[in-house]
Every structure is written in structure tokens, then in C-alpha cells.
CSV table of C-alpha atoms and ligand atoms in Angstrom, one decimal:
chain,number,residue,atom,x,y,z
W,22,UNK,CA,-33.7,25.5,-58.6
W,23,UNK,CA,-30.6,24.0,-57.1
W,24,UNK,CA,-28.3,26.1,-54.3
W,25,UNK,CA,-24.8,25.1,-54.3
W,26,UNK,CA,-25.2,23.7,-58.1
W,27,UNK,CA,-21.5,23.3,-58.8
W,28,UNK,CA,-21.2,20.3,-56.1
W,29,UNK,CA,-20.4,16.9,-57.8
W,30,UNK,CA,-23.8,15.6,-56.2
W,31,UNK,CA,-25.8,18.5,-57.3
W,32,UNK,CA,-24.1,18.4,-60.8
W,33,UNK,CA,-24.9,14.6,-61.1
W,34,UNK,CA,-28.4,15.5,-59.7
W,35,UNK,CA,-28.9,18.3,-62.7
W,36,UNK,CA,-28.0,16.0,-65.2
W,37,UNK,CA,-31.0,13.6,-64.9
W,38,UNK,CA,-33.2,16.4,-65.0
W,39,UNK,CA,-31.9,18.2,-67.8
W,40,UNK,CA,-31.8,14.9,-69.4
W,41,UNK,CA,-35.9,14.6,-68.8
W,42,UNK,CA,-36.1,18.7,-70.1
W,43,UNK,CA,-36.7,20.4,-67.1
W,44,UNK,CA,-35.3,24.0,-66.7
W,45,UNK,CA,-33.5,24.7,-64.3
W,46,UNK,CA,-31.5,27.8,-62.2
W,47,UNK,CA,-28.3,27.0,-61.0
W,48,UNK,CA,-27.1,28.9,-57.6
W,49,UNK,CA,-23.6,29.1,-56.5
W,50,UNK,CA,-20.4,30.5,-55.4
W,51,UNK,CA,-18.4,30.3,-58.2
W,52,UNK,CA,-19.5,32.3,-61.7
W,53,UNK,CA,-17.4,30.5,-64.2
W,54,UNK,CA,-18.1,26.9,-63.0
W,55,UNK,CA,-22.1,27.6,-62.5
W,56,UNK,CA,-21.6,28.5,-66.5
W,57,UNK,CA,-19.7,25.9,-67.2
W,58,UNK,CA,-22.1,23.6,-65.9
W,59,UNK,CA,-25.2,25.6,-67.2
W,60,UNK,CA,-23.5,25.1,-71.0
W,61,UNK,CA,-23.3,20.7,-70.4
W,62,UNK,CA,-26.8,21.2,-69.0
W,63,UNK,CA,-27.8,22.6,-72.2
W,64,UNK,CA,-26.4,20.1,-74.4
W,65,UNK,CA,-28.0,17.7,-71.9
W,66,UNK,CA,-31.6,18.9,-72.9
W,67,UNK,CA,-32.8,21.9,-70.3
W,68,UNK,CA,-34.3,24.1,-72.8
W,69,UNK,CA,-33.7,27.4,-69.9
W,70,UNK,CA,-30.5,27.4,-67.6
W,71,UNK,CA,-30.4,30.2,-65.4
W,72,UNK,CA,-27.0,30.9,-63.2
W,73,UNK,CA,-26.8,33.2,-59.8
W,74,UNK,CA,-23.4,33.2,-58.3
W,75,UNK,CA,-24.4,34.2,-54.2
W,76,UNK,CA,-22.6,32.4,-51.5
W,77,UNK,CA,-25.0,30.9,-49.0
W,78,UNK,CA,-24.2,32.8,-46.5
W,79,UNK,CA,-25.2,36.0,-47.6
W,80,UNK,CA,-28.6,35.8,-45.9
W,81,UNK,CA,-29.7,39.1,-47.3
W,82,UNK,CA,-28.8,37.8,-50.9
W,83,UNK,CA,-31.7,34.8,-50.7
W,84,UNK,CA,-35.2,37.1,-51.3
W,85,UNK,CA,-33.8,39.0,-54.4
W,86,UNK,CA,-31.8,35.6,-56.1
W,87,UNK,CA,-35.7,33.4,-55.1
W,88,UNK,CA,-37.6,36.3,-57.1
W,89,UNK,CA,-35.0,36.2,-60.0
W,90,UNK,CA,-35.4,32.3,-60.5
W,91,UNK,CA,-39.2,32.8,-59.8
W,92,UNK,CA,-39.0,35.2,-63.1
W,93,UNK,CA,-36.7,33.6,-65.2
W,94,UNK,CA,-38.3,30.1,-65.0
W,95,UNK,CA,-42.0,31.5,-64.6
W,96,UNK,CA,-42.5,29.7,-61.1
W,97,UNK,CA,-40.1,27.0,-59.1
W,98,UNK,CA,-41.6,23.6,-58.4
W,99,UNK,CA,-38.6,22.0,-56.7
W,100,UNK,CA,-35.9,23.5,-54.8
W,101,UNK,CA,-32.8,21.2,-54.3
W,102,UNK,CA,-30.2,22.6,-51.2
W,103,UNK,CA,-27.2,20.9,-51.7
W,104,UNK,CA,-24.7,23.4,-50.8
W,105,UNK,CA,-22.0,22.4,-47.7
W,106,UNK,CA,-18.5,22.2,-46.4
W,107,UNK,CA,-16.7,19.4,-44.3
W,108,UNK,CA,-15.6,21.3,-41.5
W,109,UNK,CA,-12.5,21.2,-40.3
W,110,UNK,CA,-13.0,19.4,-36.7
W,111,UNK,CA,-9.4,20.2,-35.3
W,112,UNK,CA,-9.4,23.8,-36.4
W,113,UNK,CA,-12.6,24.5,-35.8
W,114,UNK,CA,-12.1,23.3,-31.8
W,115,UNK,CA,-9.0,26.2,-31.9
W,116,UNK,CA,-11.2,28.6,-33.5
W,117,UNK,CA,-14.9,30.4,-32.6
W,118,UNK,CA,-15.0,32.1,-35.3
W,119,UNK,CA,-14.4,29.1,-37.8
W,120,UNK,CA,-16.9,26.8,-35.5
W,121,UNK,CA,-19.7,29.3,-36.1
W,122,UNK,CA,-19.1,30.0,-40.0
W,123,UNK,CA,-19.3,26.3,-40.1
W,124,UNK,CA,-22.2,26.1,-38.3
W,125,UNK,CA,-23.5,29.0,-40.8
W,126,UNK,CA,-23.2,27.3,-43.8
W,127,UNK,CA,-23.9,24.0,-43.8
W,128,UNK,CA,-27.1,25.0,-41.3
W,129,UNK,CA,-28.3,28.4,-40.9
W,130,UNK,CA,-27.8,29.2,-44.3
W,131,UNK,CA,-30.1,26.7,-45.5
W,132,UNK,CA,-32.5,26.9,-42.7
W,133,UNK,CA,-32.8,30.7,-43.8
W,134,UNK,CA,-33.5,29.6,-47.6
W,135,UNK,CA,-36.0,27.4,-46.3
W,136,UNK,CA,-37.7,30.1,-44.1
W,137,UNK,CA,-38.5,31.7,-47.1
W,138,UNK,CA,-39.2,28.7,-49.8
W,139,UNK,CA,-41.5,28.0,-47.2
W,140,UNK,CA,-43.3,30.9,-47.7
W,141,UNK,CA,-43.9,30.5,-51.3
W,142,UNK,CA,-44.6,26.9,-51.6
W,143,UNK,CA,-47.2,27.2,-48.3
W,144,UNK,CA,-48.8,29.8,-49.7
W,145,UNK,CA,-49.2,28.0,-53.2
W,146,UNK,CA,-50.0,24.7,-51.8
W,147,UNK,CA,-47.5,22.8,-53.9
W,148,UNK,CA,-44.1,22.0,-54.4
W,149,UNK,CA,-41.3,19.6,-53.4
W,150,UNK,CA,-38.1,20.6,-51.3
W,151,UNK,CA,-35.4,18.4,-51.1
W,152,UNK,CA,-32.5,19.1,-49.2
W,153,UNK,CA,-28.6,17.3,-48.7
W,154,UNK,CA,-28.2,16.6,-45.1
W,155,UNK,CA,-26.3,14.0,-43.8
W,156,UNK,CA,-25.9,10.8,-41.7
W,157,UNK,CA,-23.2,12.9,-39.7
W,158,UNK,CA,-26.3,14.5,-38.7
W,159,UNK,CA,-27.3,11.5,-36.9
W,160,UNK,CA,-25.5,11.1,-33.9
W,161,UNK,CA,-22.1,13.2,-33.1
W,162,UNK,CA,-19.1,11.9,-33.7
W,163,UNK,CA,-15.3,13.4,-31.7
W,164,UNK,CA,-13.9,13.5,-35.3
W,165,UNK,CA,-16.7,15.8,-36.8
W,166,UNK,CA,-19.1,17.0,-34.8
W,167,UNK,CA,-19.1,20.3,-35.9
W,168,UNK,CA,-20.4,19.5,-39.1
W,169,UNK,CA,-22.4,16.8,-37.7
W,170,UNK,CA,-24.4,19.4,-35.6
W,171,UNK,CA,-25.2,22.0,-38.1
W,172,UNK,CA,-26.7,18.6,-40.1
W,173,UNK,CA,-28.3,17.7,-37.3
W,174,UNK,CA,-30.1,21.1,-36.8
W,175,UNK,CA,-30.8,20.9,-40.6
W,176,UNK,CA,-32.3,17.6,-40.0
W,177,UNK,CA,-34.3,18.6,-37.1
W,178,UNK,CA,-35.5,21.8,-38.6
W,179,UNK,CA,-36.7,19.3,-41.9
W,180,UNK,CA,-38.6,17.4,-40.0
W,181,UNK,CA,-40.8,20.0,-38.3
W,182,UNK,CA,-41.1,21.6,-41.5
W,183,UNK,CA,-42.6,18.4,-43.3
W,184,UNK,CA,-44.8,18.0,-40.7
W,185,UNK,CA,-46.1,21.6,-41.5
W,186,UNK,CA,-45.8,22.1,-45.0
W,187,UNK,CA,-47.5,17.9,-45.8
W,188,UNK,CA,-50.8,19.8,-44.7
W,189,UNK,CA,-50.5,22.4,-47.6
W,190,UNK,CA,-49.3,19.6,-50.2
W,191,UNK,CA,-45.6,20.2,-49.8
W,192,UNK,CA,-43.5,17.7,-49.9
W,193,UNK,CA,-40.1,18.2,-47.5
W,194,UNK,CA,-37.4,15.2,-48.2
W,195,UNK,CA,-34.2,15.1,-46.1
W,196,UNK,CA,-31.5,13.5,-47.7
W,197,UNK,CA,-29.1,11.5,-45.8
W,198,UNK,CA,-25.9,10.3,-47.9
W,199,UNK,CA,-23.1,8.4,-46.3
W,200,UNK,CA,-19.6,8.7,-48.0
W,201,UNK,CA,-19.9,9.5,-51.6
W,202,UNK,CA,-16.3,10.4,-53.8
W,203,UNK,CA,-16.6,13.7,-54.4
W,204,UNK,CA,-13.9,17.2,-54.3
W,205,UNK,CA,-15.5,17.4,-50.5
W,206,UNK,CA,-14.3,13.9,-49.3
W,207,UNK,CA,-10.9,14.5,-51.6
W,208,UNK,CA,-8.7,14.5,-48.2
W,209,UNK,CA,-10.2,10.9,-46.7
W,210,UNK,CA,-8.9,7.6,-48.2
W,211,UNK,CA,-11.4,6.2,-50.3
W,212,UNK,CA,-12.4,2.7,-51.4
W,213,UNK,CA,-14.7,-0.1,-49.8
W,214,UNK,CA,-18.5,-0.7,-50.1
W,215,UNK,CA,-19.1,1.7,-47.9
W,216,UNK,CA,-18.3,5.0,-50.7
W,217,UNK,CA,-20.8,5.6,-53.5
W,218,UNK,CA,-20.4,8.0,-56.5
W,219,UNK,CA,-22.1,11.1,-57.2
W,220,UNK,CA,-24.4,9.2,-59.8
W,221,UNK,CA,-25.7,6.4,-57.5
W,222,UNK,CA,-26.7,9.3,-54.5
W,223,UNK,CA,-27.9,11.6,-57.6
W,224,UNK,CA,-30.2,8.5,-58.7
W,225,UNK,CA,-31.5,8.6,-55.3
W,226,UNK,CA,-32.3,11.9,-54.9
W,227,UNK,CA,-34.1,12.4,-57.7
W,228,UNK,CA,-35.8,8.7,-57.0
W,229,UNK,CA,-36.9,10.3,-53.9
W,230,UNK,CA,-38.1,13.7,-55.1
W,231,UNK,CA,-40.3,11.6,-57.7
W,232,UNK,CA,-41.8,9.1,-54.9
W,233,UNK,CA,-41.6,12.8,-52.6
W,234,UNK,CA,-40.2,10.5,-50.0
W,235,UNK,CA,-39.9,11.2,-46.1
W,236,UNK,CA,-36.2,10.7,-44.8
W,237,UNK,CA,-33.7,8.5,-47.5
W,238,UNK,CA,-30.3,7.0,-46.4
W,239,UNK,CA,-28.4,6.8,-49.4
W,240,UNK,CA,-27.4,4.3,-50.0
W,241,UNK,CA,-30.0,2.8,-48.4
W,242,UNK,CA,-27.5,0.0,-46.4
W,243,UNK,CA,-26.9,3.6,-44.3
W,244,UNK,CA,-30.5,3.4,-42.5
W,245,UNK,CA,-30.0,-0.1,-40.5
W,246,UNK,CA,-26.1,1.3,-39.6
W,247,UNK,CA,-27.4,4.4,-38.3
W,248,UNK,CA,-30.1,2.7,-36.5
W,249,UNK,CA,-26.9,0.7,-35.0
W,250,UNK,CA,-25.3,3.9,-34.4
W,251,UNK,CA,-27.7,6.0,-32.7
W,252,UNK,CA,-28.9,3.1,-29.9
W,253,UNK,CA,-25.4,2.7,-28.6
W,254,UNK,CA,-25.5,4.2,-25.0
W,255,UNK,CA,-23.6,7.4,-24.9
W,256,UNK,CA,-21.5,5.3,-21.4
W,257,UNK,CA,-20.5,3.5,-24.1
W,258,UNK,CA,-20.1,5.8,-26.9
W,259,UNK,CA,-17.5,8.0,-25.1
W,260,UNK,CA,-15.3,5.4,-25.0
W,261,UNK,CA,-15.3,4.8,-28.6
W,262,UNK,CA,-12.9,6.3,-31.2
W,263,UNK,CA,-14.7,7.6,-34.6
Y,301,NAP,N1,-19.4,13.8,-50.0
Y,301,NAP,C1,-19.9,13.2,-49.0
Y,301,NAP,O1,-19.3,12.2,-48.5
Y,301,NAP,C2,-21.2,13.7,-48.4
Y,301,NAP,C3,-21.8,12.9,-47.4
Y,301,NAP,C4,-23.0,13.4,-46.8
Y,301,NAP,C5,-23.5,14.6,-47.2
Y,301,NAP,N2,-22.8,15.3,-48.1
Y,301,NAP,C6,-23.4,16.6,-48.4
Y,301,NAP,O2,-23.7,16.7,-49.8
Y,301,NAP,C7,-23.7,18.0,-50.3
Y,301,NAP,C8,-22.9,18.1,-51.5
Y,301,NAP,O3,-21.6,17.9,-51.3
Y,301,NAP,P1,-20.6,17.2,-52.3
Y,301,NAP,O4,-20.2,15.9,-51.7
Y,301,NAP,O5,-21.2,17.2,-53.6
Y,301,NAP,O6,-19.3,18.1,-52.2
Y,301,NAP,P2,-18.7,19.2,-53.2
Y,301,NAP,O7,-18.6,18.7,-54.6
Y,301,NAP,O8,-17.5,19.7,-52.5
Y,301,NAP,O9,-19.8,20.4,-53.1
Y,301,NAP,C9,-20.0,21.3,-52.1
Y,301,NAP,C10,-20.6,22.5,-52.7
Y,301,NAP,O10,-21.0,23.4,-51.7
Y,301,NAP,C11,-20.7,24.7,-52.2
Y,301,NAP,N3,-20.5,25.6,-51.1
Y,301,NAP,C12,-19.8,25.6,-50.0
Y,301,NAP,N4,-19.9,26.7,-49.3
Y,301,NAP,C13,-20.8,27.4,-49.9
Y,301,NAP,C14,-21.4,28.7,-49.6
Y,301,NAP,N5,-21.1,29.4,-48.5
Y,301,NAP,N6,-22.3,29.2,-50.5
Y,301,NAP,C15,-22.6,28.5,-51.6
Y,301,NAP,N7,-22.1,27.3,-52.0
Y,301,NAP,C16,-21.2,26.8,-51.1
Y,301,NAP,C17,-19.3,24.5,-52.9
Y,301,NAP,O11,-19.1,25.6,-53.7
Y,301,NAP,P3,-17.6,26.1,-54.1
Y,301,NAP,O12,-17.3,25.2,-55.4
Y,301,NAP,O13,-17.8,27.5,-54.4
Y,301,NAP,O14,-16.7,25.7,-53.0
Y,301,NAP,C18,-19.6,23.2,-53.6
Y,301,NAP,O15,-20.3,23.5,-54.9
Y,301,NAP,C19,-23.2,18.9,-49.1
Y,301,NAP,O16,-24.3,19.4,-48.4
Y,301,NAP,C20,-22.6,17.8,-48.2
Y,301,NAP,O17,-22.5,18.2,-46.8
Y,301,NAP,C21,-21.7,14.9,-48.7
């Protein structure tokens, strides 16, 4: 099952497992691209496609969508949250409202599908969760840190949750992409070694989910920059613009 299956990550993701015949259950906001994307899956090889339009932050939505995918693909092995927006860090300092939906969807949404995934898997004793965090996550930045937190609770939340769940033969994998060129990062200028496509993080992820991996920086040059990143003093940090 993948939430937020119309993202060019999750797409790319979808692909290499249709490609290998697994069926899948595509959740996401918008109907007509979830079918869309269902029909090239198809043609790809998934024998079932399931599609549940639900926006992430209809908490209440979760249970009844979890039960459906249960039904239609008679069980879920591995859940894939890839859902998130790039918050808007200047409007969301003039605006509560827009800090706290942000904070809502690309954390508390997905902490509350994990509450319940959790449930299921725990009680089964298998299963693998992967889910698309971020290196913003790891140390906040004056330019984003309102997306940066909410990864950073997802993060956080991740990591007690693998620590629980390894005991019942769960496997919890936090994803940490740098910048990939995709419709989220369409406003930034692009270019350099430091961007990856969709296919290279999507290669990754599914990499990880097969090795059910800890923690992966993808690419992987991200882990030694965000070591370099996080061990700057803050005295220091303040000072610097990024
Ligand atoms: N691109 C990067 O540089 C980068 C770096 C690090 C981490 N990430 C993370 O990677 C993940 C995938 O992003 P992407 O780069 O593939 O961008 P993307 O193509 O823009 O995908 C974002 C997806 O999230 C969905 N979404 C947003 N709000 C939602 C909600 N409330 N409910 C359900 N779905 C919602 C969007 O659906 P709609 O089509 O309906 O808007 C879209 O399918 C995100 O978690 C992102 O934070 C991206």
C-alpha cells in the first residue's frame, strides 16, 4: 500500500514493484491521477491495482481506507508513506493556521497512519513500513524549518517505533532523501550533483525495503553532509544563512 501514490517518488517507487508483480493499493488526494497511475501500473505487471482517493489529513478516513486495502489485496505486507508538502516557510511565519496544517500533513498525519499500521503489523508479527522523511528533518534550517520539524517529529516518532515493532519482526525504515526533481521542488533552481531523480531515490527505497534497512540517506553522499550539518554548534549555526 502506498499513501500519497501520485508523488513522482511514490510513482517511480510503484513502478519497480509492479514491474516484479506485486499488487498494490494506491492512496491519494486526487481520483483521476491515482487512476491514471493505477492503468500504467497495470501495464507494468501488478496483476490487482486498488485506488482510494482520502487526503491525509482526514484522520478519521485512515481505519475504514486500511480495512478496504486489507480486503481488496487479502492482507498488506508493506506500507509505503510517501505523502508531503514543502511548506511555505515565509507564509507559514505570517500565518498559525498554515504553520499547524503543515505541521499536520507532512507529520501528524502520518504518525496517525502509523498508530494504526502498528496495530496490525504488531499484532501479526510481520511486515515492513517504510516511510519518506527527510534530511530537512535533521537539523532546522531559517529557510524551512517548518517542514523540517514536522520531518523531524516523523523521524523521531520512526525511531521509537523500530525499536518497538524489531521485537515483533517488523521492520520500520525511515527514508531520508536530499533534493530529488520532482512537481514538489518545481519552484527551487535545479541542477548540480547534489539533485537526484525520482528513479535513483525510488531504487533506494525499494533497495532498502528489500535489505529492511535502519535509517538510509538517499543518496547516500547525504549521510556524511548531515553528519557535518548536525555537529555545527548552534553559536555558530545562528549566524549562518541556509
Ligand atoms: N522532492 C524532494 O526534494 C524531497 C526531499 C526530501 C523528502 N521529500 C519527501 O518525499 C515525499 C514525496 O515527495 P515528492 O518529492 O515525490 O513530491 P510530489 O511529487 O510533489 O508529491 C507529493 C505528494 O504528496 C501528496 N499530498 C500532499 N498533501 C497531501 C494530503 N494532505 N493527503 C494526501 N496526499 C497529499 C500530493 O498529492 P496531490 O497531487 O494531491 O497534491 C503528492 O502526490 C514527500 O514526503 C516529501 O516531503 C521530497
Amino acid at each position: 500500500m502506498i499513501i500519497g501514490a501520485t508523488s513522482a517518488i511514490a510513482e517511480a517507487t510503484a513502478r519497480i514493484f509492479a514491474q516484479r508483480g506485486d499488487s498494490l493499493y494506491l492512496v491519494g488526494r486526487k481520483a483521476n491521477r491515482l487512476e491514471s497511475v493505477a492503468a500504467d501500473l497495470k501495464v507494468r505487471g501488478a496483476p490487482v491495482v486498488g485506488v482510494e482517493p482520502m487526503d491525509a489529513n482526514d484522520i478519521g478516513a485512515h481505519a475504514p481506507m486500511l480495512a478496504r486495502a486489507e480486503q481488496m489485496l487479502g492482507g498488506l505486507d508493506t506500507v509505503l508513506i510517501a505523502h508531503g508538502t514543502l511548506s511555505d516557510q515565509k507564509a507559514c511565519e505570517a500565518s498559525v493556521e498554515l504553520t499547524v496544517r503543515e505541521l499536520s500533513t507532512n507529520g501528524i498525519s502520518a504518525i496517525a497512519l502509523l498508530t494504526l499500521i502498528a496495530q496490525k503489523f504488531e499484532s501479526r508479527r510481520s511486515g515492513t513500513i517504510a516511510v519518506i522523511s527527510s534530511v530537512a528533518g535533521d537539523r532546522g534550517r531559517q529557510s524551512n524549518y517548518v517542514y523540517g520539524s514536522a520531518k523531524a517529529l516523523l523521524s523521531a516518532f520512526l525511531s521509537g517505533l523500530r525499536q518497538r515493532l524489531w521485537k515483533s519482526g517488523v521492520a520500520v525504515i525511515t527514508i531520508k532523501p536530499g533534493f530529488v526533481d520532482t512537481p514538489m521542488t518545481a519552484a527551487l533552481p535545479k541542477g548540480g550533483p547534489l539533485w537526484a531523480t525520482p528513479q535513483r531515490v525510488a531504487a533506494g527505497i525499494v533497495r532498502a525495503i528489500d535489505r529492511s534497512s535502519t535509517v538510509v540517506y538517499l543518496p547516500w553522499f547525504w549521510a556524511p553532509v548531515m553528519m557535518i550539518i548536525r555537529s555545527v554548534p548552534e553559536k555558530l549555526f545562528r549566524r549562518v544563512t541556509l
